[in-house]
Short mmCIF file of C-alpha atoms in Angstrom, two decimals:
data_model
loop_
_atom_site.label_atom_id
_atom_site.label_comp_id
_atom_site.label_asym_id
_atom_site.label_seq_id
_atom_site.Cartn_x
_atom_site.Cartn_y
_atom_site.Cartn_z
CA MET A 1 6.84 -18.31 1.92
CA VAL A 2 5.78 -14.82 3.00
CA GLY A 3 9.31 -14.09 4.13
CA LYS A 4 10.68 -15.10 0.73
CA VAL A 5 8.19 -12.85 -1.06
CA LEU A 6 9.09 -9.87 1.15
CA GLU A 7 12.80 -10.57 0.63
CA TRP A 8 12.28 -10.66 -3.15
CA LEU A 9 10.34 -7.38 -3.08
CA GLU A 10 13.08 -5.72 -1.05
CA LYS A 11 15.77 -6.91 -3.47
CA CYS A 12 13.71 -5.82 -6.47
CA TRP A 13 13.12 -2.37 -4.97
CA ASN A 14 16.70 -1.84 -3.85
CA ALA A 15 18.24 -3.04 -7.12
CA SER A 16 15.93 -1.28 -9.56
CA VAL A 17 14.41 1.77 -7.91
CA ALA A 18 15.82 2.84 -4.55
CA GLN A 19 19.15 4.11 -5.83
CA ASN A 20 17.29 6.71 -7.91
CA SER A 21 14.68 7.67 -5.32
CA ALA A 22 14.58 8.58 -1.65
CA ALA A 23 10.84 7.87 -1.52
CA SER A 24 9.31 5.10 0.57
CA VAL A 25 6.52 2.75 -0.48
CA VAL A 26 3.05 3.46 0.92
CA ALA A 27 0.89 1.00 -1.06
CA VAL A 28 1.43 -2.08 -3.23
CA ASP A 29 -0.82 -4.01 -5.62
CA HIS A 30 -0.51 -6.21 -8.69
CA PHE A 31 -2.40 -6.87 -11.89
CA ALA A 32 -4.27 -10.08 -12.62
CA GLY A 33 -1.81 -12.87 -13.31
CA GLY A 34 0.85 -11.23 -11.17
CA LYS A 35 3.03 -10.14 -14.10
CA SER A 36 3.24 -6.49 -13.08
CA LEU A 37 3.74 -5.07 -9.60
CA LEU A 38 2.65 -1.55 -8.65
CA ALA A 39 4.29 0.41 -5.83
CA ALA A 40 2.95 3.82 -4.79
CA THR A 41 5.48 6.08 -3.06
CA ASN A 42 5.17 9.02 -0.69
CA ASP A 43 6.33 11.42 -3.42
CA GLY A 44 3.11 10.87 -5.40
CA VAL A 45 4.40 8.43 -8.02
CA VAL A 46 3.35 4.87 -8.89
CA LYS A 47 6.28 2.74 -9.98
CA VAL A 48 5.66 -0.25 -12.26
CA MET A 49 7.87 -3.32 -11.95
CA ASP A 50 7.99 -6.53 -13.97
CA ALA A 51 7.40 -9.33 -11.47
CA ARG A 52 8.83 -11.95 -13.86
CA THR A 53 12.26 -10.33 -14.13
CA ALA A 54 12.25 -8.25 -10.90
CA LYS A 55 13.07 -5.18 -12.99
CA TYR A 56 11.82 -1.60 -12.73
CA VAL A 57 9.76 -0.63 -15.80
CA MET A 58 8.55 2.96 -15.47
CA ASP A 59 7.05 5.73 -13.34
CA LEU A 60 3.33 6.32 -13.79
CA LYS A 61 1.98 9.85 -13.36
CA VAL A 62 -1.23 9.56 -11.35
CA SER A 63 -2.39 13.14 -10.76
CA VAL A 64 -2.95 16.17 -12.97
CA SER A 65 -2.61 18.64 -10.07
CA PRO A 66 -1.38 18.53 -6.46
CA CYS A 67 -3.72 16.10 -4.69
CA GLY A 68 -1.81 15.34 -1.52
CA LEU A 69 -0.21 12.06 -0.50
CA ILE A 70 -1.19 8.71 -1.97
CA ARG A 71 -3.26 6.74 0.54
CA GLY A 72 -4.66 3.87 -1.54
CA LEU A 73 -3.91 1.94 -4.71
CA CYS A 74 -5.78 -0.73 -6.67
CA ALA A 75 -5.18 -2.53 -9.96
CA MET A 76 -8.14 -3.56 -12.10
CA GLY A 77 -7.83 -6.32 -14.69
CA ASP A 78 -4.65 -5.79 -16.67
CA ARG A 79 -5.05 -2.16 -17.70
CA TRP A 80 -6.45 0.29 -15.13
CA VAL A 81 -4.96 1.73 -11.94
CA GLY A 82 -7.00 3.54 -9.30
CA VAL A 83 -5.21 5.84 -6.86
CA GLY A 84 -6.68 7.58 -3.79
CA PHE A 85 -5.18 10.68 -2.16
CA SER A 86 -5.20 12.35 1.25
CA SER A 87 -7.21 15.23 -0.25
CA GLY A 88 -10.12 12.92 -1.12
CA PHE A 89 -9.28 12.92 -4.83
CA ILE A 90 -9.19 9.75 -6.94
CA SER A 91 -7.37 9.20 -10.23
CA VAL A 92 -7.89 6.36 -12.71
CA VAL A 93 -5.10 5.80 -15.24
CA ASP A 94 -4.78 3.44 -18.22
CA ILE A 95 -1.38 1.83 -17.72
CA ARG A 96 -1.02 0.94 -21.41
CA THR A 97 -1.24 4.53 -22.63
CA GLY A 98 -0.61 6.56 -19.47
CA MET A 99 -3.84 8.45 -20.20
CA PHE A 100 -6.14 9.63 -17.40
CA LEU A 101 -9.64 8.22 -17.43
CA GLY A 102 -10.52 10.62 -14.65
CA ASN A 103 -9.32 12.73 -11.71
CA TRP A 104 -12.04 13.95 -9.38
CA LYS A 105 -12.99 14.89 -5.81
CA ALA A 106 -14.49 11.63 -4.56
CA HIS A 107 -14.65 12.19 -0.79
CA ASP A 108 -14.81 15.06 1.68
CA GLY A 109 -12.19 13.41 3.88
CA GLU A 110 -8.91 11.60 3.48
CA ILE A 111 -9.11 8.35 1.55
CA LEU A 112 -8.21 5.38 3.71
CA GLN A 113 -8.39 2.37 1.40
CA MET A 114 -8.93 1.36 -2.23
CA VAL A 115 -9.72 -2.14 -3.48
CA SER A 116 -10.79 -3.52 -6.86
CA VAL A 117 -13.95 -5.65 -6.90
CA SER A 118 -13.92 -6.51 -10.63
CA ASP A 119 -11.98 -5.75 -13.79
CA SER A 120 -13.85 -2.46 -14.14
CA ALA A 121 -15.02 -1.42 -10.66
CA PHE A 122 -13.44 -0.50 -7.34
CA VAL A 123 -14.34 0.55 -3.81
CA SER A 124 -12.96 3.46 -1.80
CA SER A 125 -13.32 4.20 1.91
CA SER A 126 -12.70 7.55 3.57
CA LEU A 127 -12.58 9.45 6.85
CA ASP A 128 -15.93 10.98 5.84
CA LEU A 129 -17.42 7.53 6.71
CA ALA A 130 -18.40 6.85 3.10
CA VAL A 131 -17.67 3.56 1.35
CA SER A 132 -18.25 4.12 -2.35
CA VAL A 133 -18.38 1.86 -5.40
CA TRP A 134 -17.00 3.39 -8.61
CA SER A 135 -16.94 2.41 -12.28
CA ALA A 136 -13.45 2.63 -13.77
CA THR A 137 -14.65 2.81 -17.37
CA ASP A 138 -16.50 6.12 -16.99
CA THR A 139 -15.37 7.10 -13.44
CA ARG A 140 -18.95 7.48 -12.22
CA LEU A 141 -20.25 6.78 -8.75
CA MET A 142 -22.32 3.61 -8.84
CA HIS A 143 -23.57 3.76 -5.24
CA HIS A 144 -22.59 4.03 -1.58
CA LEU A 145 -22.53 1.00 0.69
CA ARG A 146 -24.20 1.07 4.09
CA THR A 147 -21.70 1.33 6.95
CA GLY A 148 -21.59 2.05 10.66
CA ASN A 149 -20.49 5.18 12.50
CA GLU A 150 -16.75 4.59 12.15
CA PRO A 151 -14.37 5.06 9.22
CA LEU A 152 -13.17 1.80 7.69
CA HIS A 153 -9.40 1.76 7.37
CA LEU A 154 -9.26 -1.87 6.20
CA VAL A 155 -11.18 -3.01 3.11
CA SER A 156 -10.68 -6.18 1.10
CA CYS A 157 -12.66 -8.14 -1.48
CA ALA A 158 -12.61 -11.71 -0.27
CA TRP A 159 -12.54 -13.54 -3.60
CA PRO A 160 -13.88 -12.98 -7.14
CA ARG A 161 -17.51 -11.96 -6.81
CA GLY A 162 -17.24 -12.62 -3.10
CA PRO A 163 -18.15 -10.45 -0.12
CA LEU A 164 -16.45 -7.20 0.82
CA ILE A 165 -14.81 -7.47 4.23
CA SER A 166 -13.82 -4.33 6.12
CA GLY A 167 -12.52 -3.37 9.53
CA SER A 168 -12.57 -0.25 11.71
CA THR A 169 -10.25 1.13 14.37
CA ALA A 170 -12.84 0.10 16.96
CA ASN A 171 -12.22 -3.56 16.03
CA ARG A 172 -15.51 -3.93 14.20
CA ILE A 173 -15.71 -6.20 11.16
CA SER A 174 -18.27 -5.51 8.42
CA ILE A 175 -19.20 -8.00 5.71
CA HIS A 176 -21.13 -6.88 2.63
CA ALA A 177 -22.44 -10.03 0.97
CA SER A 178 -22.76 -8.21 -2.36
CA VAL A 179 -20.88 -5.07 -3.37
CA MET A 180 -23.47 -4.41 -6.06
CA ASN A 181 -26.38 -4.37 -3.60
CA PRO A 182 -26.37 -0.98 -1.83
CA VAL A 183 -29.63 -1.59 0.02
CA LYS A 184 -28.71 -4.67 2.02
CA GLU A 185 -27.33 -4.04 5.50
CA PRO A 186 -23.86 -5.45 6.20
CA ALA A 187 -23.24 -8.12 8.80
CA LEU A 188 -21.44 -6.48 11.74
CA SER A 189 -19.29 -8.10 14.38
CA ARG A 190 -17.31 -6.56 17.24
CA LEU A 191 -14.07 -8.33 18.08
CA THR A 192 -13.64 -8.72 21.82
CA SER A 193 -10.38 -8.54 23.74
CA ASP A 194 -10.64 -12.30 24.27
CA SER A 195 -10.52 -12.98 20.53
CA ILE A 196 -7.80 -10.51 19.53
CA LYS A 197 -5.34 -8.36 21.43
CA GLY A 198 -4.76 -4.76 20.39
CA LEU A 199 -6.27 -2.90 17.42
CA ILE A 200 -6.56 -4.54 14.02
CA CYS A 201 -4.21 -2.99 11.48
CA SER A 202 -4.30 -5.49 8.61
CA LEU A 203 -6.84 -7.83 7.06
CA ALA A 204 -6.45 -10.58 4.46
CA PRO A 205 -9.17 -12.99 3.26
CA LEU A 206 -8.09 -16.53 2.38
CA PRO A 207 -10.07 -17.48 -0.77
CA LEU A 208 -9.58 -21.26 -0.68
CA ASN A 209 -11.02 -21.91 2.78
CA LYS A 210 -12.95 -18.64 3.19
CA LEU A 211 -11.20 -17.64 6.39
CA VAL A 212 -9.80 -14.24 7.36
CA LEU A 213 -6.39 -13.35 8.76
CA LEU A 214 -6.30 -10.32 11.06
CA GLY A 215 -3.13 -8.60 12.20
CA SER A 216 -3.09 -6.34 15.25
CA ASP A 217 -0.83 -3.48 16.31
CA ASN A 218 0.86 -5.64 18.95
CA GLY A 219 2.29 -7.94 16.29
CA SER A 220 -0.13 -10.85 16.65
CA ILE A 221 -1.89 -12.59 13.74
CA THR A 222 -5.24 -14.32 14.28
CA LEU A 223 -7.23 -16.61 11.99
CA PHE A 224 -11.02 -16.16 12.00
CA ALA A 225 -13.78 -18.21 10.43
#
């Protein structure tokens, strides 16, 4: 099934976008319901595609000034797009109007990951070790989450209103039971070489059975409870 999805994405990209652009995709997300697919490219543009027809729709401008390379992308509900840049800037854009809700310096270091946690809130992680929760409606900082001493390059919200699961380059997994509770310490676990080979480079929660898939840089995929 995964292979078929990747094959479809490749065909969609090649047929609708690639012939007009030499850029490569750096981040992908989709809106609720899966009707629209978002693809951020290394030339600083977010391309919108109709997932029902596999057709390119439009380019979305996501910065008002040079902000560096796009490092993270998240779709909230069916209207807002959050984009994180290598400069530490974040932009939030209304996809219906193309209007900016905000463009601001969110982190002192490069943004590593962006993930939506509700229809109007998202989380960003950065090389400055901060993991921040933001409101998309007014682009304000809600709070910072407690983390360890390592930047988190993998962040994912497990399921609606579920825990936030993150991973570091030191193979540490952090679980925040509630994104909206900044005081509570996360549950931390260090993956040993017996449980996974190599460094983790991808993370995907499985909502139905509440398990987690981890991919490592040696090509292996491991299922964890």
